[in-house]
PDB file of N, CA and C in Angstrom:
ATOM      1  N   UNK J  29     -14.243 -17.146   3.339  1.00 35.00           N
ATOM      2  CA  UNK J  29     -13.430 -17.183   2.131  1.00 35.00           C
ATOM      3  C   UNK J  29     -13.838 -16.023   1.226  1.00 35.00           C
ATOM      4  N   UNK J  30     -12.870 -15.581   0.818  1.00 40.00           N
ATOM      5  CA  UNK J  30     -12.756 -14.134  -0.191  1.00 40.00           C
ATOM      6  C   UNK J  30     -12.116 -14.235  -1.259  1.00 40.00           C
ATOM      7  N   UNK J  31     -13.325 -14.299  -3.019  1.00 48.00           N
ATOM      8  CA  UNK J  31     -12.836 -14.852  -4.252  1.00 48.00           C
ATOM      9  C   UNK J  31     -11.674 -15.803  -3.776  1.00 48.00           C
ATOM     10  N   UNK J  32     -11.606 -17.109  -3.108  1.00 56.00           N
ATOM     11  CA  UNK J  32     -10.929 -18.339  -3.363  1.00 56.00           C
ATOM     12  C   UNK J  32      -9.943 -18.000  -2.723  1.00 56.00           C
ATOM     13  N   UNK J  33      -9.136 -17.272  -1.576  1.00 57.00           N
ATOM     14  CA  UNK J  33      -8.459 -17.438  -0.689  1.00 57.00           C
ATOM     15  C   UNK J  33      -8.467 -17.353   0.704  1.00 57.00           C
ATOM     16  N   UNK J  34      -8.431 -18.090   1.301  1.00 61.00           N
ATOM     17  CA  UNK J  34      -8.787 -18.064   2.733  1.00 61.00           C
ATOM     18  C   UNK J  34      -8.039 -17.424   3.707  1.00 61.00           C
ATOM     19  N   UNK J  35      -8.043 -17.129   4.599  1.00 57.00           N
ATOM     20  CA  UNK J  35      -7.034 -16.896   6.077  1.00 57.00           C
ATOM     21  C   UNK J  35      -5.944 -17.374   6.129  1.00 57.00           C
ATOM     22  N   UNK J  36      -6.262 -19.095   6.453  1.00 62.00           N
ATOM     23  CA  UNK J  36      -4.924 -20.006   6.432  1.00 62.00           C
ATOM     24  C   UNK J  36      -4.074 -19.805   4.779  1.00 62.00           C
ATOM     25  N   UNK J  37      -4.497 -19.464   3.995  1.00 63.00           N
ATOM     26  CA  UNK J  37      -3.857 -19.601   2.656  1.00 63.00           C
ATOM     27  C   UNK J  37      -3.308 -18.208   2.335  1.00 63.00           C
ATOM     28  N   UNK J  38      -3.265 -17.428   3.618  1.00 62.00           N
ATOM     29  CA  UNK J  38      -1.831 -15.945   3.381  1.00 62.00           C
ATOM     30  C   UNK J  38      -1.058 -16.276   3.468  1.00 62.00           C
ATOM     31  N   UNK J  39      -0.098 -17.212   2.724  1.00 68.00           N
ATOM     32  CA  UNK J  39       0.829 -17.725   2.810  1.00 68.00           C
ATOM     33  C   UNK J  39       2.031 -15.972   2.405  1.00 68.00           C
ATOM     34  N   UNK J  40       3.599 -16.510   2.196  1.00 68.00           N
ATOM     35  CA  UNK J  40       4.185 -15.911   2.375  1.00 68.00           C
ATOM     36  C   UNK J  40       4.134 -14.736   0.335  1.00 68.00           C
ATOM     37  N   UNK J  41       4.163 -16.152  -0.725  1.00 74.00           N
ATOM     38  CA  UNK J  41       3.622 -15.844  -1.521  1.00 74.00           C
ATOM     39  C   UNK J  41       2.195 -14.598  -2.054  1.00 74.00           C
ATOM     40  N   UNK J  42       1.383 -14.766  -1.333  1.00 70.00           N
ATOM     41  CA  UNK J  42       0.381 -13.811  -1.472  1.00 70.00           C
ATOM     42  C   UNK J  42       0.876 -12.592  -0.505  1.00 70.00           C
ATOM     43  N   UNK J  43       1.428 -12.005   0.445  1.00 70.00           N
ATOM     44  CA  UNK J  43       1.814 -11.353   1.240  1.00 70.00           C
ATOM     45  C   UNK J  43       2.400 -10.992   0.463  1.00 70.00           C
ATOM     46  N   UNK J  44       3.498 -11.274  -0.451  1.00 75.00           N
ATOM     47  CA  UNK J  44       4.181 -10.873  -1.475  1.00 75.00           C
ATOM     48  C   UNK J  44       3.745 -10.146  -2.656  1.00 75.00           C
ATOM     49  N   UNK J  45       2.698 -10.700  -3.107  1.00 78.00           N
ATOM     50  CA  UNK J  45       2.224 -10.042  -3.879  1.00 78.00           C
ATOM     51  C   UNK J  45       1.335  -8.717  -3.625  1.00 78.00           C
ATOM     52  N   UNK J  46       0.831  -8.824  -2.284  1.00 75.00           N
ATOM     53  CA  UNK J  46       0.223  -7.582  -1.714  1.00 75.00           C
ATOM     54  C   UNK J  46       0.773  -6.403  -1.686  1.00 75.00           C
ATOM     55  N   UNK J  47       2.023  -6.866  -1.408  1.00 76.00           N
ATOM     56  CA  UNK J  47       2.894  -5.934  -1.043  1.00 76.00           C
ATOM     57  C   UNK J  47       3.694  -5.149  -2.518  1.00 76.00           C
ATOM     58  N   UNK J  48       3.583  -6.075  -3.401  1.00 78.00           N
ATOM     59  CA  UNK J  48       4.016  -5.804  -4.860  1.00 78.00           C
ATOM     60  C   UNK J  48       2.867  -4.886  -5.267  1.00 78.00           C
ATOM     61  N   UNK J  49       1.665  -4.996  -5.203  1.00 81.00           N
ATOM     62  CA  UNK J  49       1.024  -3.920  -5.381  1.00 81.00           C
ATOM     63  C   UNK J  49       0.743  -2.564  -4.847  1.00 81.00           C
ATOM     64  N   UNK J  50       0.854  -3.063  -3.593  1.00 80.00           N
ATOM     65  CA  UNK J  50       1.219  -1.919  -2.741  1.00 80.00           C
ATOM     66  C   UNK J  50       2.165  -0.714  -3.451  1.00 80.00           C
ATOM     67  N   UNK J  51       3.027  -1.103  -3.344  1.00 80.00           N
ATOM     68  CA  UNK J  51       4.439  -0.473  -4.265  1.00 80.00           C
ATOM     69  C   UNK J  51       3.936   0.343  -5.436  1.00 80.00           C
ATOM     70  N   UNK J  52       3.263  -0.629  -6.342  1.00 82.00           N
ATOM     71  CA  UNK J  52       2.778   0.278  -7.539  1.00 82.00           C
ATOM     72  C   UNK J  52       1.773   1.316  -7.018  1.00 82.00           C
ATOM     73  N   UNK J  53       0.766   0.941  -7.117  1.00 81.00           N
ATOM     74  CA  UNK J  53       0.030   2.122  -5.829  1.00 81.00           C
ATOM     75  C   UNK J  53       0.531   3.461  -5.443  1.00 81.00           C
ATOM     76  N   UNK J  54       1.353   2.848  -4.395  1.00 78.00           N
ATOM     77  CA  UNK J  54       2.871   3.972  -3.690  1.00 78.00           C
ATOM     78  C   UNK J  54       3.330   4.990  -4.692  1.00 78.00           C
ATOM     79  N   UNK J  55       3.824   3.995  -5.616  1.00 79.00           N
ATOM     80  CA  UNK J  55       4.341   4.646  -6.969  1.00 79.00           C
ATOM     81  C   UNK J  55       3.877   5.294  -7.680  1.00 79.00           C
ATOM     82  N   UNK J  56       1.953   5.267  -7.591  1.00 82.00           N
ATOM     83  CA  UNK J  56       0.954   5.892  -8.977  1.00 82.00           C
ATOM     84  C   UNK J  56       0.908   7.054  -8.242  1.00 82.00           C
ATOM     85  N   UNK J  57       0.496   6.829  -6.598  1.00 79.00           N
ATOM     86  CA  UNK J  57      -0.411   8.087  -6.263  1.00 79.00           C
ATOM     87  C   UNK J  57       0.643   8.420  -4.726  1.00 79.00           C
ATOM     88  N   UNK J  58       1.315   7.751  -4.441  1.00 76.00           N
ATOM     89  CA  UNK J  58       2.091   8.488  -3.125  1.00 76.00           C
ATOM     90  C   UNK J  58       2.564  10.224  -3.766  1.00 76.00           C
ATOM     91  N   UNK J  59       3.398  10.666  -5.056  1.00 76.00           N
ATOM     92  CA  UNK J  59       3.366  12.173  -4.686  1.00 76.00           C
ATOM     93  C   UNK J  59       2.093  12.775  -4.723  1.00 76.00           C
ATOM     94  N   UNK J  60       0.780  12.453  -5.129  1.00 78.00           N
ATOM     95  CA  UNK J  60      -0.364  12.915  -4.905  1.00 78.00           C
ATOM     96  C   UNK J  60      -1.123  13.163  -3.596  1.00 78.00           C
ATOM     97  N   UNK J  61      -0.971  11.778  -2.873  1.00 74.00           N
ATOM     98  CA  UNK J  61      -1.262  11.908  -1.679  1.00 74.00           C
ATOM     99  C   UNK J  61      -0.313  12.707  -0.806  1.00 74.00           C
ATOM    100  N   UNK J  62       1.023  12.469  -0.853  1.00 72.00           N
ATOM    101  CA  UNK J  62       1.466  13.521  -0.209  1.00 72.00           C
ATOM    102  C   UNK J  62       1.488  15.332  -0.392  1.00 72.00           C
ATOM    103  N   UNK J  63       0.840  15.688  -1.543  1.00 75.00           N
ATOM    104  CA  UNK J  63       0.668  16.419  -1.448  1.00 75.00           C
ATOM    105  C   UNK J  63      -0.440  17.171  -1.124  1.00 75.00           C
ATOM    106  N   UNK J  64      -1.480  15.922  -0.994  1.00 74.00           N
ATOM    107  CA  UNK J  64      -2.684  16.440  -0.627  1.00 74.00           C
ATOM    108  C   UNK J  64      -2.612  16.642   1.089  1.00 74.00           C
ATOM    109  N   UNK J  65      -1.681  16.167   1.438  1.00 69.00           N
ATOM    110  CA  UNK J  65      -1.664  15.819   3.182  1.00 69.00           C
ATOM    111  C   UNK J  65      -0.788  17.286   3.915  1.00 69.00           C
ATOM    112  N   UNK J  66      -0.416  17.956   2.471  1.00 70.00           N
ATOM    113  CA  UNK J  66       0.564  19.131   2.919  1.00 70.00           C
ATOM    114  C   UNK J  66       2.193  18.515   3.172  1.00 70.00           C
ATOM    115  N   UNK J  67       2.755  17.737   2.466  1.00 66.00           N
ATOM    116  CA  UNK J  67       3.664  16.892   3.019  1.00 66.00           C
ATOM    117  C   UNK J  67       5.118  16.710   2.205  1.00 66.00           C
ATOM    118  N   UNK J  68       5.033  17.128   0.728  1.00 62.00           N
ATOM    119  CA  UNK J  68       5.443  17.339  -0.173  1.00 62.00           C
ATOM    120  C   UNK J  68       6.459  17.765  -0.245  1.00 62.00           C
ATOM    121  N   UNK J  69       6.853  19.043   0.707  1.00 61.00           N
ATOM    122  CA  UNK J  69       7.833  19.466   0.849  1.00 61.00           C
ATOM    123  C   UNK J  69       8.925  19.019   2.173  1.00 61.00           C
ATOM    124  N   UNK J  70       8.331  18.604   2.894  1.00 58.00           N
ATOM    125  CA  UNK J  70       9.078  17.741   3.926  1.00 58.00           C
ATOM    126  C   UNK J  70       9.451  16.422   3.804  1.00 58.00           C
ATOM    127  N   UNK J  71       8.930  15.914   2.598  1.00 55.00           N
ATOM    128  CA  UNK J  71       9.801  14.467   2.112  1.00 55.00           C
ATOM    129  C   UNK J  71      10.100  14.834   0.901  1.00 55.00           C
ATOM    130  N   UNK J  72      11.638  13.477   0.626  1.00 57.00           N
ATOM    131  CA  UNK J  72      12.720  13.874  -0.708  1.00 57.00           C
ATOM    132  C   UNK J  72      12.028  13.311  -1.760  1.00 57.00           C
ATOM    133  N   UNK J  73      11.938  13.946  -2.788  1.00 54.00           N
ATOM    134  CA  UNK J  73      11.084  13.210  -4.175  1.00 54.00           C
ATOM    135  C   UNK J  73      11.578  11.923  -4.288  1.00 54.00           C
ATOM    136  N   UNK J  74      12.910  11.328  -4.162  1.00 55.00           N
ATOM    137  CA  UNK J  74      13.290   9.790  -4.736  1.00 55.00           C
ATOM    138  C   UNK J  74      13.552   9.396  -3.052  1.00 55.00           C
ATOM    139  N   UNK J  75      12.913   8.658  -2.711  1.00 52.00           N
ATOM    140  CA  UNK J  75      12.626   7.713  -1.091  1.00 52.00           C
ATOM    141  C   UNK J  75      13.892   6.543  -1.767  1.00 52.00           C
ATOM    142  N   UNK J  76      14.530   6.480  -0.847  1.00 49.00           N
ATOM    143  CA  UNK J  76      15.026   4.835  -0.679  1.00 49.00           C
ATOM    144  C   UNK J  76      14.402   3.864  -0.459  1.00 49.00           C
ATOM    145  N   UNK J  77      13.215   3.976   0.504  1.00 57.00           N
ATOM    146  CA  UNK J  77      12.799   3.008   1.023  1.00 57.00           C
ATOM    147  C   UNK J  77      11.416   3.211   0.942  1.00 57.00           C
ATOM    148  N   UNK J  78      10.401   1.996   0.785  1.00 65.00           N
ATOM    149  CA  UNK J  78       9.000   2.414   0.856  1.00 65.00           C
ATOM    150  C   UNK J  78       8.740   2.663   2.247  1.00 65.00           C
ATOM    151  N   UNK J  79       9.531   2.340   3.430  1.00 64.00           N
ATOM    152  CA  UNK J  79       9.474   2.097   4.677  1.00 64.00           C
ATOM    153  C   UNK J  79       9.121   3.551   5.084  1.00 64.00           C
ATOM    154  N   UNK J  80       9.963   4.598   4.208  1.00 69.00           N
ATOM    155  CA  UNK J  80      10.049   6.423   4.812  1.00 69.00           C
ATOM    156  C   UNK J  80       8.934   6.744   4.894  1.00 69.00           C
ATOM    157  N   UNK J  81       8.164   6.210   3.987  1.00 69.00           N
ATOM    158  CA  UNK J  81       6.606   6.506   3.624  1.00 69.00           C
ATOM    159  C   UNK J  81       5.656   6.388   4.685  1.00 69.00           C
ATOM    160  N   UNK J  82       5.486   4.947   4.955  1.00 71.00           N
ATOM    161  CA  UNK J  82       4.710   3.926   5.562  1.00 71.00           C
ATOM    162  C   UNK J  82       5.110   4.933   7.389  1.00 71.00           C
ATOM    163  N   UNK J  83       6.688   4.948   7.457  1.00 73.00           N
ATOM    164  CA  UNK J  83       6.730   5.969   9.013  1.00 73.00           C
ATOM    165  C   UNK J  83       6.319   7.489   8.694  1.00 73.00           C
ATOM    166  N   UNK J  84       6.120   8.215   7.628  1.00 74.00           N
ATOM    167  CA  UNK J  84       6.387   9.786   7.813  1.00 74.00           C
ATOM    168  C   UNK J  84       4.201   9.369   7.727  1.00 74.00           C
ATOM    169  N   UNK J  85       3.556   8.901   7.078  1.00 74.00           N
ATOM    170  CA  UNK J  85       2.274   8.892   6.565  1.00 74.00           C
ATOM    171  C   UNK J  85       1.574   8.173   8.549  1.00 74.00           C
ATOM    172  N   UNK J  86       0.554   8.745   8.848  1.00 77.00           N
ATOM    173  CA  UNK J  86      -0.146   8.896  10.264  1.00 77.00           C
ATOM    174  C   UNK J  86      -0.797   7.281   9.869  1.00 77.00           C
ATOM    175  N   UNK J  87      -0.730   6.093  10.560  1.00 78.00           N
ATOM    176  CA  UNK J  87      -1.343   4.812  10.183  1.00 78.00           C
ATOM    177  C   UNK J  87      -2.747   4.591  10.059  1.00 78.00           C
ATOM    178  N   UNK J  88      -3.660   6.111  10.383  1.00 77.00           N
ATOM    179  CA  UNK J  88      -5.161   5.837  10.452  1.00 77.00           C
ATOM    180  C   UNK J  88      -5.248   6.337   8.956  1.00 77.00           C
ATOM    181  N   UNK J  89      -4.454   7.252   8.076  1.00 77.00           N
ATOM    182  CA  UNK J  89      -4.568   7.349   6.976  1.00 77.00           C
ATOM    183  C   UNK J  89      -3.321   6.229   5.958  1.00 77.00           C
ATOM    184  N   UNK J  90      -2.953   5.956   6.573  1.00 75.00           N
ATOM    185  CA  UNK J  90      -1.926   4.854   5.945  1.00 75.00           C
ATOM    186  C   UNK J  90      -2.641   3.789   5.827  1.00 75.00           C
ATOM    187  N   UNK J  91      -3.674   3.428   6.335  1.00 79.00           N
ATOM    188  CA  UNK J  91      -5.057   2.242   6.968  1.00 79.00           C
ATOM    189  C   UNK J  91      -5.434   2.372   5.202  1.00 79.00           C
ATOM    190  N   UNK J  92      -5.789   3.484   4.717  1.00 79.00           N
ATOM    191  CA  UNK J  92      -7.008   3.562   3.742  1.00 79.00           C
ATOM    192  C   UNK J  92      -6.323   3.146   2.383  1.00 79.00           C
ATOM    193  N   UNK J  93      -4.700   2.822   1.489  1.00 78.00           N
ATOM    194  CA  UNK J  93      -4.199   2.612   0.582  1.00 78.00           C
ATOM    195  C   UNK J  93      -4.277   1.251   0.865  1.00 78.00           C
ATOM    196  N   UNK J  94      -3.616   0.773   2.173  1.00 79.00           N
ATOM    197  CA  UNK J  94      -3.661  -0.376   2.715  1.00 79.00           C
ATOM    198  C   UNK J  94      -5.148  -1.328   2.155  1.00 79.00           C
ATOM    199  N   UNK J  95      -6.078  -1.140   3.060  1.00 82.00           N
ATOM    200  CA  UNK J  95      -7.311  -1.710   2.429  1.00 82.00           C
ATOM    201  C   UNK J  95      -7.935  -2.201   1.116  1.00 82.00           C
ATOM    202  N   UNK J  96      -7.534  -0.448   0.237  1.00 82.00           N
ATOM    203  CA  UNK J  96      -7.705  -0.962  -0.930  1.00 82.00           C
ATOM    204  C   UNK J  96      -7.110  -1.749  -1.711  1.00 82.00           C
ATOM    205  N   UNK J  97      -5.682  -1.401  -1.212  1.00 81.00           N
ATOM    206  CA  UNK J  97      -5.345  -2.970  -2.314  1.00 81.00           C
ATOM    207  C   UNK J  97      -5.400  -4.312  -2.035  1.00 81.00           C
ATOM    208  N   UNK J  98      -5.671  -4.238  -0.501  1.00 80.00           N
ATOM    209  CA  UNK J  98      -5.943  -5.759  -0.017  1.00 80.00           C
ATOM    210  C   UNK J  98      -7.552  -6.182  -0.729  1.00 80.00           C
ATOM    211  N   UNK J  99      -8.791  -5.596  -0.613  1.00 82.00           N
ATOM    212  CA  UNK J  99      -9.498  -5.087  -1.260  1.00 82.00           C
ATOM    213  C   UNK J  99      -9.861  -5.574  -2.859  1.00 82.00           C
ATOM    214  N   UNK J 100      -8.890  -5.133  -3.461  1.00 80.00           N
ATOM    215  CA  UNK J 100      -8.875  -4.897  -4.584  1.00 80.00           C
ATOM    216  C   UNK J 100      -7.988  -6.710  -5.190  1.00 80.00           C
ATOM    217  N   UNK J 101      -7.095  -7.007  -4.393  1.00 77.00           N
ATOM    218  CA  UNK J 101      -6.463  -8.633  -4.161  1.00 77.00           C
ATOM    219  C   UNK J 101      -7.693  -9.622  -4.322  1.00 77.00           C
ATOM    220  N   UNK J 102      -8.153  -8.961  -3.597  1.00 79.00           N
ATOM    221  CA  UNK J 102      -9.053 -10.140  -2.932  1.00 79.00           C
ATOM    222  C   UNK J 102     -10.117 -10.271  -4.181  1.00 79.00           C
ATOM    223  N   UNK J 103     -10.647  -9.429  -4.691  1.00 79.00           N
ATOM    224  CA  UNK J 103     -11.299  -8.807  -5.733  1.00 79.00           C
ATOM    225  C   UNK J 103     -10.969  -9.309  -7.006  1.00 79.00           C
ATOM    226  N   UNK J 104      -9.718  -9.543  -7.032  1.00 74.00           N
ATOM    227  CA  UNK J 104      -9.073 -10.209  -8.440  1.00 74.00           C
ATOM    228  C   UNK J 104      -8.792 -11.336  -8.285  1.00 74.00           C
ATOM    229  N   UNK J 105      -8.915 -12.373  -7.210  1.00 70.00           N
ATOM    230  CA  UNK J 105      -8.720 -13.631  -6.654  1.00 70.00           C
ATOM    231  C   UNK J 105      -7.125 -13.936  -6.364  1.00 70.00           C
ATOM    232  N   UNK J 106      -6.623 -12.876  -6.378  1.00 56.00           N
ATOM    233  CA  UNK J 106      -4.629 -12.925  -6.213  1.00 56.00           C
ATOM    234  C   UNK J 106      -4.388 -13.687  -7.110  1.00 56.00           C
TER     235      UNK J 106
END
């Protein structure tokens, strides 16, 4: 157990909210990171989808935003 939520208790709710942070995140520092990755110019400043991201970004560095906000969830007790 991690600050008061367990395994069985990822319900669909907390997944939700992970993912709500995620987004902000996305939102604070995705043109940063993409520009640190050299990438900036090969994706459109306004994305439709957070999805463009999550496919154009390599998943062993897509791994490390991921973490932290799960991380950082877990950290604040969701």
């Amino acid at each position: 157990m991690i600050m008061g939520l367990t395994a069985g208790e990822m319900d669909y709710e907390a997944i939700r909210q992970i993912m709500n942070n995620l987004e902000g995140y996305i939102d604070l520092y995705g043109p940063q990171l993409l520009e640190a990755f050299g990438m900036e110019e090969e994706m459109p400043k306004e994305m439709a989808m957070l999805d463009e991201l999550f496919d154009a970004i390599p998943p062993e560095i897509m791994e490390l935003p991921v973490n932290y906000v799960l991380i950082e969830n877990f950290r604040e007790g969701l």
